[in-house]
Coordinates of C-alpha atoms and ligand atoms in Angstrom, one line a residue:
M1 CA 3.7 -20.4 -17.7
R2 CA 5.2 -22.0 -19.9
L3 CA 6.1 -18.1 -20.9
I4 CA 6.6 -16.6 -17.0
L5 CA 9.5 -19.9 -16.1
L6 CA 10.9 -18.6 -19.3
N7 CA 11.1 -15.6 -17.9
L8 CA 12.6 -16.5 -14.9
V9 CA 15.1 -18.4 -16.2
A10 CA 16.7 -15.5 -18.6
V11 CA 16.9 -12.8 -15.2
A12 CA 18.4 -15.7 -12.7
S13 CA 21.0 -15.7 -14.9
L14 CA 21.1 -12.3 -14.9
L15 CA 21.8 -12.2 -11.5
P16 CA 24.7 -13.0 -9.9
G17 CA 25.7 -9.2 -11.4
V18 CA 22.9 -8.1 -8.1
V19 CA 24.7 -7.2 -5.6
L20 CA 22.6 -6.2 -2.3
V21 CA 23.2 -2.8 -0.6
S22 CA 23.1 -3.7 2.4
D23 CA 21.4 -0.9 3.8
A24 CA 22.5 0.9 7.6
R25 CA 18.9 1.8 8.4
A26 CA 18.4 -2.0 8.3
D27 CA 17.7 -2.0 12.3
I28 CA 15.0 0.2 11.3
D29 CA 13.4 -0.8 8.6
K30 CA 13.2 -4.4 5.7
P31 CA 16.5 -3.7 3.6
T32 CA 15.6 -1.7 0.7
K33 CA 17.8 0.1 -2.1
F34 CA 15.5 2.5 -1.9
L35 CA 16.9 5.8 0.3
N36 CA 13.2 6.0 1.9
R37 CA 13.7 10.0 2.2
G38 CA 12.6 13.1 0.0
G39 CA 9.7 12.0 -1.1
V40 CA 7.6 9.3 -2.9
V41 CA 10.2 8.5 -5.6
N42 CA 12.6 7.5 -2.7
T43 CA 10.7 4.9 -1.4
R44 CA 8.8 0.8 -2.1
H45 CA 5.9 3.1 -3.6
N46 CA 7.8 4.2 -6.3
L47 CA 6.9 1.5 -9.1
T48 CA 8.8 2.5 -11.6
Q49 CA 11.9 1.8 -9.6
S50 CA 13.5 4.7 -11.7
T51 CA 16.0 5.2 -8.3
I52 CA 17.2 1.5 -7.6
G53 CA 19.1 0.8 -10.8
L54 CA 19.1 -3.0 -12.2
G55 CA 17.0 -4.0 -10.6
S56 CA 14.1 -1.6 -11.8
V57 CA 15.3 -3.3 -15.1
T58 CA 14.7 -6.8 -13.9
M59 CA 11.2 -6.1 -13.1
N60 CA 10.0 -4.4 -16.7
S61 CA 9.0 -8.3 -18.4
Y62 CA 5.9 -8.5 -14.8
R63 CA 4.7 -5.1 -14.7
N64 CA 4.3 -1.9 -17.2
D65 CA 7.2 0.7 -16.6
Y66 CA 4.8 3.5 -17.1
G67 CA 7.6 6.2 -16.6
E68 CA 5.9 8.4 -13.6
V69 CA 5.3 7.6 -10.0
C70 CA 2.5 9.1 -9.1
V71 CA 0.8 7.7 -12.3
Y72 CA 0.2 4.3 -10.6
C73 CA -2.6 5.7 -8.1
H74 CA -3.2 9.2 -9.0
T75 CA -4.4 10.8 -12.9
P76 CA -5.0 14.1 -13.5
H77 CA -8.3 13.4 -15.5
G78 CA -10.8 10.1 -15.8
A79 CA -9.8 9.5 -11.9
N80 CA -12.3 5.9 -11.3
L81 CA -15.6 7.4 -9.8
Q82 CA -15.9 4.1 -8.5
I83 CA -14.2 4.6 -5.4
A84 CA -13.8 7.4 -3.0
A85 CA -10.1 7.5 -2.7
P86 CA -8.2 11.7 -3.7
L87 CA -8.4 11.0 -7.4
W88 CA -7.3 7.6 -7.8
N89 CA -5.7 5.9 -11.3
R90 CA -6.4 2.3 -10.2
T91 CA -9.3 -0.5 -10.9
A92 CA -11.2 -1.1 -7.7
S93 CA -10.8 -4.5 -6.0
T94 CA -13.7 -6.3 -6.0
A95 CA -12.3 -8.7 -3.2
S96 CA -14.5 -9.6 -0.4
Y97 CA -12.6 -9.4 2.8
V98 CA -12.1 -11.9 5.7
T99 CA -12.8 -9.4 8.3
Y100 CA -10.7 -9.2 11.8
D101 CA -14.2 -9.4 13.3
Q102 CA -14.6 -13.2 12.1
L103 CA -11.8 -13.8 14.5
N104 CA -14.3 -13.5 17.3
T105 CA -12.1 -12.8 19.7
S106 CA -14.0 -11.7 22.9
T107 CA -13.0 -8.3 23.5
L108 CA -13.8 -6.2 20.1
S109 CA -16.7 -4.4 21.2
Q110 CA -17.0 -1.8 17.8
E111 CA -18.6 -2.3 14.7
V112 CA -16.0 -3.9 12.0
S113 CA -18.3 -3.0 7.8
N114 CA -16.2 -4.0 5.4
P115 CA -12.9 -2.2 4.3
G116 CA -13.9 1.9 3.6
P117 CA -12.1 3.3 0.8
R118 CA -9.0 4.5 2.4
S119 CA -8.2 1.0 3.0
L120 CA -8.7 -0.6 -0.7
A121 CA -6.8 1.4 -1.9
C122 CA -4.5 0.2 -0.8
L123 CA -5.7 -3.4 -0.9
S124 CA -5.8 -2.7 -4.8
C125 CA -2.4 -4.5 -4.2
H126 CA -2.0 -5.2 -1.7
D127 CA -4.4 -7.6 -1.5
G128 CA -3.1 -9.3 -4.0
T129 CA -5.9 -9.8 -6.6
L130 CA -4.7 -7.2 -9.1
G131 CA -1.5 -6.4 -11.4
V132 CA 0.5 -2.9 -9.5
D133 CA 0.3 -2.0 -12.5
S134 CA -3.4 -2.0 -13.2
I135 CA -4.4 1.4 -14.0
V136 CA -8.1 3.6 -15.4
N137 CA -6.6 5.6 -17.1
M138 CA -3.0 4.8 -19.3
P139 CA -0.4 8.0 -19.4
G140 CA 1.4 8.3 -22.5
T141 CA -0.3 9.4 -26.7
G142 CA -3.2 6.9 -27.4
G143 CA -3.5 5.4 -23.9
Y144 CA -6.6 7.0 -22.9
S145 CA -9.2 4.5 -21.9
T146 CA -12.7 5.0 -19.7
A147 CA -13.2 1.6 -20.1
Q148 CA -12.0 0.3 -17.1
Q149 CA -14.8 2.9 -15.5
T150 CA -16.8 0.0 -15.3
S151 CA -15.2 -3.4 -15.8
Q152 CA -12.8 -3.5 -12.3
N153 CA -10.6 -5.8 -13.6
D154 CA -7.3 -5.7 -14.7
T155 CA -8.0 -8.1 -17.6
F156 CA -7.6 -5.7 -20.1
L157 CA -3.3 -5.2 -19.6
N158 CA -3.1 -8.2 -21.0
N159 CA -6.0 -7.9 -24.3
S160 CA -6.1 -4.3 -25.0
W161 CA -3.4 -2.3 -24.1
T162 CA 0.1 -1.7 -24.6
N163 CA 2.1 0.9 -22.4
P164 CA 3.2 4.1 -24.6
S165 CA 5.4 5.0 -22.4
G166 CA 7.8 2.5 -22.2
P167 CA 8.2 -1.9 -21.7
D168 CA 5.5 -3.5 -21.8
A169 CA 5.5 -6.1 -19.5
S170 CA 4.3 -9.7 -21.2
V171 CA 3.6 -10.8 -17.3
H172 CA 1.2 -8.2 -15.1
M173 CA 1.7 -9.3 -12.3
G174 CA 0.7 -9.0 -8.4
M175 CA 1.2 -9.1 -4.3
D176 CA -0.2 -12.8 -4.9
N177 CA 0.2 -14.6 -1.2
V178 CA -1.8 -16.8 -2.7
T179 CA -0.9 -19.5 -5.8
P180 CA 2.6 -20.6 -4.5
G181 CA 5.5 -19.6 -7.2
M182 CA 3.1 -17.1 -8.8
G183 CA 3.0 -12.8 -8.8
C184 CA 5.7 -11.5 -7.3
L185 CA 6.1 -13.1 -4.9
A186 CA 7.2 -15.7 -7.3
C187 CA 10.6 -14.4 -6.5
H188 CA 10.1 -12.1 -3.3
S189 CA 9.8 -14.6 -1.4
P190 CA 12.4 -17.1 0.6
G191 CA 12.5 -20.5 -1.6
S192 CA 11.6 -18.6 -4.4
M193 CA 13.6 -19.7 -7.4
V194 CA 15.8 -16.6 -7.7
G195 CA 14.7 -15.8 -3.5
A196 CA 18.0 -15.2 -2.1
Q197 CA 18.1 -11.7 -4.1
A198 CA 15.2 -10.2 -4.2
T199 CA 13.9 -8.9 -1.3
D200 CA 11.3 -11.2 1.3
F201 CA 7.8 -9.6 0.3
T202 CA 6.1 -12.1 2.0
L203 CA 4.7 -9.4 4.9
F204 CA 3.7 -7.1 3.0
A205 CA 1.3 -9.0 0.2
L206 CA -1.7 -9.4 3.4
G207 CA -4.1 -11.3 1.0
T208 CA -7.6 -11.3 1.6
D209 CA -8.3 -12.9 5.2
L210 CA -7.4 -9.8 7.3
R211 CA -8.0 -11.4 10.5
D212 CA -4.4 -11.5 11.3
D213 CA -4.1 -7.4 10.3
H214 CA -5.3 -4.9 13.1
P215 CA -8.7 -4.5 12.5
V216 CA -10.0 -1.8 9.5
G217 CA -13.4 -0.4 8.7
I218 CA -13.9 -0.2 12.7
T219 CA -15.7 2.3 14.2
F220 CA -13.5 4.2 16.6
P221 CA -15.9 5.3 20.1
T222 CA -15.5 8.8 21.0
S223 CA -18.3 8.9 23.2
G224 CA -19.9 6.2 25.3
E225 CA -18.9 3.2 26.6
G226 CA -16.2 1.6 24.5
F227 CA -14.8 5.2 24.9
S228 CA -12.5 4.8 28.0
P229 CA -10.0 3.1 27.4
F230 CA -9.2 5.8 24.0
N231 CA -7.9 9.2 23.6
L232 CA -10.5 12.1 21.9
P233 CA -8.9 13.5 19.0
S234 CA -8.4 17.1 19.2
G235 CA -9.6 18.2 15.3
G236 CA -11.7 17.2 13.6
T237 CA -14.1 18.3 9.5
A238 CA -17.2 16.6 8.4
D239 CA -15.1 13.9 7.5
L240 CA -11.5 13.6 9.3
L241 CA -10.7 12.9 13.4
F242 CA -7.1 13.5 13.5
Y243 CA -4.6 14.3 16.3
D244 CA -4.0 17.6 16.3
N245 CA 0.2 17.4 17.7
D246 CA 0.6 21.5 16.5
G247 CA -3.1 22.7 17.0
D248 CA -2.4 23.9 13.5
G249 CA -6.4 23.0 12.9
R250 CA -4.9 20.8 9.9
A251 CA -4.7 16.8 9.7
D252 CA -0.7 17.2 8.8
T253 CA 1.1 14.1 7.1
N254 CA 2.5 13.6 11.1
E255 CA -1.2 13.2 12.2
I256 CA -3.2 10.3 13.2
R257 CA -6.7 10.3 11.8
M258 CA -9.6 8.6 10.9
Y259 CA -12.0 9.1 7.7
E260 CA -15.6 8.8 8.1
S261 CA -17.5 7.6 5.0
G262 CA -21.0 6.8 5.8
G263 CA -20.5 4.5 8.5
G264 CA -19.3 6.8 11.6
F265 CA -15.3 7.9 11.7
E266 CA -12.8 4.9 10.7
V267 CA -9.6 3.1 11.6
E268 CA -8.2 2.4 8.1
C269 CA -5.2 1.7 6.6
A270 CA -4.4 5.6 5.8
S271 CA -4.6 6.3 9.9
C272 CA -1.5 4.6 9.8
H273 CA 0.4 5.0 7.3
D274 CA 0.9 7.8 4.4
P275 CA 1.5 5.8 1.2
H276 CA 4.2 8.8 0.0
G277 CA 6.0 8.4 3.2
V278 CA 6.7 11.1 6.0
P279 CA 9.7 12.8 6.5
S280 CA 11.0 12.5 10.2
A281 CA 12.1 15.3 11.2
G282 CA 11.7 18.5 8.5
P283 CA 11.6 17.8 5.0
G284 CA 14.7 16.2 3.2
S285 CA 15.2 13.2 6.3
T286 CA 14.7 9.7 6.7
H287 CA 10.7 9.0 5.9
F288 CA 10.0 7.0 9.0
P289 CA 10.0 3.2 8.8
T290 CA 7.3 1.4 6.5
F291 CA 5.4 4.7 5.8
L292 CA 4.5 5.7 9.0
R293 CA 3.0 8.5 10.4
A294 CA 4.1 8.7 13.4
D295 CA 7.0 7.1 14.5
N296 CA 6.6 4.2 16.9
A297 CA 9.4 4.0 19.2
N298 CA 7.8 3.3 22.7
S299 CA 4.7 1.9 21.0
N300 CA 3.9 5.7 20.0
L301 CA 1.7 5.3 17.4
C302 CA -0.5 2.8 19.2
L303 CA -0.9 5.6 22.1
T304 CA -2.1 8.0 19.9
C305 CA -5.2 6.2 20.1
H306 CA -5.0 3.4 23.4
I307 CA -4.4 4.2 26.6
R308 CA -2.8 1.7 27.7
Ligands
HEC1 C1 1.5 3.8 -4.3 C2 0.3 4.9 -4.1 C3 0.5 6.2 -4.6 C4 1.4 6.7 -5.1 C5 2.3 6.4 -6.2 C6 1.0 8.6 -4.5 N1 -0.2 8.2 -3.8 FE1 -0.9 9.8 -3.4 N2 -2.4 9.3 -2.1 C7 -2.6 7.8 -2.2 C8 -3.3 7.0 -1.4 C9 -3.9 6.0 -1.2 C10 -4.0 8.6 -0.8 C11 -5.3 8.8 0.2 C12 -4.3 8.6 1.5 C13 -5.1 9.8 2.8 O1 -6.2 9.5 3.3 O2 -3.9 9.9 2.8 C14 -3.3 10.0 -1.6 C15 -3.3 10.6 -1.2 C16 -3.4 12.4 -2.0 C17 -3.5 13.5 -1.9 C18 -4.1 13.9 -0.9 C19 -4.3 13.5 0.1 C20 -2.6 14.4 0.4 O3 -2.2 13.8 1.2 O4 -2.5 15.7 1.0 C21 -2.1 14.1 -3.0 C22 -2.0 15.5 -3.1 C23 -1.5 13.1 -3.5 N3 -1.9 11.8 -2.9 C24 -0.5 13.5 -4.6 C25 0.5 12.4 -4.7 C26 1.4 12.4 -5.8 C27 1.3 14.1 -6.1 C28 2.3 11.5 -6.2 C29 3.7 11.3 -7.1 C30 4.7 12.3 -6.3 C31 1.5 10.0 -4.9 N4 0.3 11.2 -4.6 C32 1.9 9.4 -5.5 C33 -1.6 6.8 -3.0 C34 -0.4 7.1 -3.9
HEC2 C1 0.1 0.7 -6.7 C2 0.2 -0.7 -5.5 C3 0.5 -0.4 -4.0 C4 -1.0 0.6 -3.2 C5 -2.0 1.6 -4.0 C6 0.2 0.5 -2.4 N1 1.3 -0.2 -1.7 FE1 1.9 -0.8 -0.4 N2 3.5 -1.2 -1.7 C7 3.7 -1.7 -3.0 C8 4.6 -2.1 -3.5 C9 4.4 -3.3 -4.4 C10 5.6 -2.3 -2.6 C11 6.7 -3.6 -2.0 C12 6.3 -4.8 -1.4 C13 6.2 -6.0 -2.1 O1 5.9 -5.7 -3.4 O2 5.2 -6.7 -1.5 C14 5.0 -1.9 -0.8 C15 4.9 -2.0 0.0 C16 4.3 -1.8 1.2 C17 4.7 -1.5 3.2 C18 6.1 -1.5 3.3 C19 7.0 -0.6 3.1 C20 8.0 -0.2 4.1 O3 9.2 -0.2 3.2 O4 9.1 -1.6 4.9 C21 3.5 -0.5 3.3 C22 3.7 -0.2 4.8 C23 3.0 -0.3 2.6 N3 3.0 -0.8 1.4 C24 1.5 -0.2 3.2 C25 0.5 0.6 1.8 C26 -0.2 1.3 2.6 C27 -0.6 1.6 4.0 C28 -1.1 1.5 1.0 C29 -2.5 2.3 1.3 C30 -2.4 4.1 2.0 C31 -0.3 0.6 -0.3 N4 0.4 0.6 0.9 C32 -0.9 1.9 -1.4 C33 2.4 -1.7 -3.8 C34 1.1 -0.6 -3.1
HEC3 C1 12.0 -12.3 -11.9 C2 12.3 -11.9 -11.0 C3 11.3 -11.2 -9.9 C4 9.7 -10.5 -9.8 C5 9.0 -11.9 -10.9 C6 9.0 -9.6 -9.8 N1 11.0 -8.9 -8.8 FE1 11.4 -7.2 -8.0 N2 13.3 -7.3 -8.0 C7 13.6 -8.1 -8.3 C8 15.0 -8.3 -7.9 C9 16.4 -9.1 -8.4 C10 15.2 -7.2 -7.4 C11 16.8 -6.5 -7.0 C12 17.3 -6.6 -5.7 C13 16.3 -6.4 -4.9 O1 16.1 -4.9 -4.2 O2 15.3 -6.9 -3.9 C14 14.0 -6.5 -7.1 C15 13.9 -5.2 -6.8 C16 12.6 -4.6 -6.9 C17 12.1 -3.8 -5.3 C18 13.1 -2.5 -4.9 C19 13.3 -3.4 -3.3 C20 13.9 -2.4 -2.9 O3 13.5 -2.6 -1.8 O4 15.2 -2.7 -2.8 C21 11.1 -3.9 -5.5 C22 9.5 -2.6 -5.1 C23 10.0 -4.3 -6.4 N3 11.1 -5.2 -7.0 C24 8.8 -5.1 -7.0 C25 8.4 -5.8 -7.2 C26 6.9 -6.0 -7.4 C27 6.0 -5.6 -7.3 C28 6.9 -7.1 -8.3 C29 5.0 -7.8 -8.9 C30 4.4 -6.9 -9.8 C31 7.8 -7.6 -8.5 N4 8.9 -6.8 -8.2 C32 8.2 -8.8 -9.2 C33 13.6 -9.3 -9.0 C34 12.0 -9.9 -9.7
HEC4 C1 -4.2 0.9 13.7 C2 -2.2 1.3 13.6 C3 -2.1 0.9 11.6 C4 -3.4 0.7 10.6 C5 -5.0 0.2 10.9 C6 -2.5 -0.6 9.3 N1 -1.3 -0.7 9.2 FE1 0.0 -1.9 8.9 N2 1.7 -0.9 10.6 C7 1.3 -0.6 11.2 C8 2.7 -1.2 12.0 C9 2.8 -0.4 13.3 C10 3.6 -1.7 11.4 C11 5.4 -1.7 11.5 C12 5.2 -2.9 11.6 C13 6.5 -3.1 12.2 O1 7.9 -2.2 12.6 O2 7.0 -4.4 11.8 C14 3.0 -1.8 9.8 C15 3.5 -2.5 9.4 C16 2.2 -2.7 7.7 C17 3.3 -3.4 6.4 C18 4.4 -4.2 6.0 C19 5.1 -5.5 6.7 C20 5.0 -5.9 8.1 O3 3.9 -6.1 8.8 O4 5.2 -5.1 8.6 C21 2.7 -3.3 5.6 C22 2.1 -3.9 4.5 C23 1.0 -2.9 6.2 N3 1.7 -2.3 6.9 C24 -0.1 -2.8 5.5 C25 -1.5 -1.8 5.5 C26 -2.5 -1.8 5.0 C27 -3.0 -1.9 3.8 C28 -3.0 -1.3 5.8 C29 -4.7 -1.9 5.7 C30 -5.6 -2.8 5.4 C31 -2.8 -1.1 7.3 N4 -1.1 -1.9 7.3 C32 -3.3 -1.1 8.4 C33 -0.1 0.1 11.7 C34 -1.0 0.0 11.0
HEC5 C1 -6.1 4.9 14.9 C2 -6.4 4.5 16.4 C3 -5.8 3.5 16.4 C4 -4.7 2.9 16.6 C5 -3.2 4.4 15.8 C6 -4.0 1.6 17.1 N1 -5.2 1.0 17.5 FE1 -5.6 -0.2 17.9 N2 -7.8 -0.1 18.3 C7 -8.7 0.8 17.3 C8 -9.8 1.3 17.1 C9 -11.1 1.5 17.3 C10 -9.7 -0.3 17.9 C11 -11.7 -1.7 18.2 C12 -11.7 -1.1 19.6 C13 -12.6 -1.7 20.4 O1 -13.4 -2.7 19.0 O2 -13.2 -1.6 21.3 C14 -8.7 -1.6 18.7 C15 -8.3 -2.4 18.5 C16 -7.2 -3.4 19.2 C17 -6.6 -4.6 20.1 C18 -7.9 -5.1 20.4 C19 -8.7 -6.0 19.1 C20 -9.6 -7.1 20.5 O3 -10.1 -8.0 19.3 O4 -9.8 -7.2 20.4 C21 -5.5 -4.7 20.2 C22 -4.8 -5.5 21.1 C23 -4.8 -2.9 19.2 N3 -6.1 -2.3 18.8 C24 -3.8 -2.6 19.3 C25 -3.1 -2.2 18.6 C26 -1.0 -1.5 18.6 C27 -0.8 -2.4 18.8 C28 -1.3 -0.9 18.0 C29 0.1 -0.1 17.4 C30 0.5 -1.2 16.2 C31 -2.5 -0.1 17.5 N4 -3.5 -0.7 17.9 C32 -3.0 1.0 16.8 C33 -7.5 1.8 17.3 C34 -6.2 2.3 16.8

């Protein structure tokens, strides 16, 4: 704790030099230094933060900078076998979630299960229980280890591993929304020590209580009583249902989808969001805000599934 406070003070003294660029897209996205175009490297999911200048140096004490964008989520070899997400390099969160059905709205008709892999992948950062740099397979010389295949927690970060690729963080933070003043929100929230200078991420830290979020791990009705207020997806494989807007038989990144992970086709975080960002009008164009797969102007995204 003492260490963290000292670091905060050190950083705070740097801050008067930080100028927040006011952004032309602020009306359609949370203010950001990233361009949100071209690819994941220019989005907030680039955890090296290599493209935003001084802000990235500011964070070096709080997360390992592995120098590679994909590696915070994927690895080409030695991926995490505990979770059915593509070549997944993150520690799997072992948190138990309060699911949306526990809010007991009387209108919900579909079954809600624990979040599926395409939600757990996101929650491994967004539920705040793990460091954002908690990965299975570290890049660089001597970093390879399979220890994380069995112990799905991030205590190893403080004990046995040093970052071979760049600055080795002194504390490994997550998007903790439970302990005031701790984790990334120590700076990235209003009223924090240096809050005025860092973007407010309070809304992005979902926590483990999912009652205030659109249901995930919820079955999508394709027939029967619950189906009537929904549009029928036009494309599908054994594991995926999708709204095939361009009729090419493939689930393109800008097409809303449902995932089958053992309990029927379900809505997950990645049904509505693509974590790499989706170009809104061809490659090189501005991404849809907040990693959405489709523009939600006029609630178009909602109306892809719902008939209202
Ligand atoms: C913040 C985490 C994150 C980062 C960073 C990231 N990915 Fe992904 N990626 C995911 C998740 C989650 C999925 C599964 C989402 C889905 O179902 O579409 C995925 C899926 C994929 C897929 C398979 C599905 C698809 O969309 O085609 C490929 C290929 C892929 N990622 C490549 C990359 C590459 C290459 C990079 C680096 C340039 C990268 N990703 C960076 C989280 C990430
Ligand atoms: C490696 C950690 C990590 C993973 C995995 C991850 N995120 Fe994020 N995400 C972040 C960080 C860091 C931010 C920046 C804000 C913050 O720190 O709270 C962010 C921001 C976002 C934002 C806000 C973006 C904006 O510019 O407004 C959305 C939406 C989002 N994530 C959705 C997702 C979804 C959906 C998934 C899974 C498909 C996912 N994330 C997986 C770390 C992650
Ligand atoms: C000591 C304070 C501090 C801590 C702790 C901190 N940050 Fe930051 N962060 C900053 C400052 C200052 C900036 C530059 C101003 C800005 O862009 O918000 C910044 C910028 C960012 C940005 C770019 C924001 C944008 O879109 O322009 C991201 C993403 C980010 N931080 C993620 C994180 C994550 C994830 C953590 C936890 C692992 C974290 N930060 C911890 C101070 C901090
Ligand atoms: C049914 C579609 C849908 C699902 C499922 C969904 N989201 Fe979102 N999400 C949205 C939309 C739409 C927005 C933009 C809201 C806005 O503009 O304020 C959003 C915004 C966000 C944001 C930015 C903060 C905010 O409140 O604006 C984050 C972070 C995020 N989602 C993460 C997730 C994660 C993690 C999951 C899975 C647990 C998830 N989302 C599931 C549709 C969805
Ligand atoms: C991928 C398909 C999909 C998308 C996109 C989607 N939903 Fe849903 N939504 C569902 C399913 C499935 C349910 C569960 C319906 C049920 O149980 O009767 C649901 C349930 C709901 C409920 C009812 C919750 C309750 O307690 O009865 C509301 C309200 C809702 N969604 C709003 C939205 C909004 C607003 C958006 C856009 C931001 C959206 N949905 C986008 C599939 C989707």
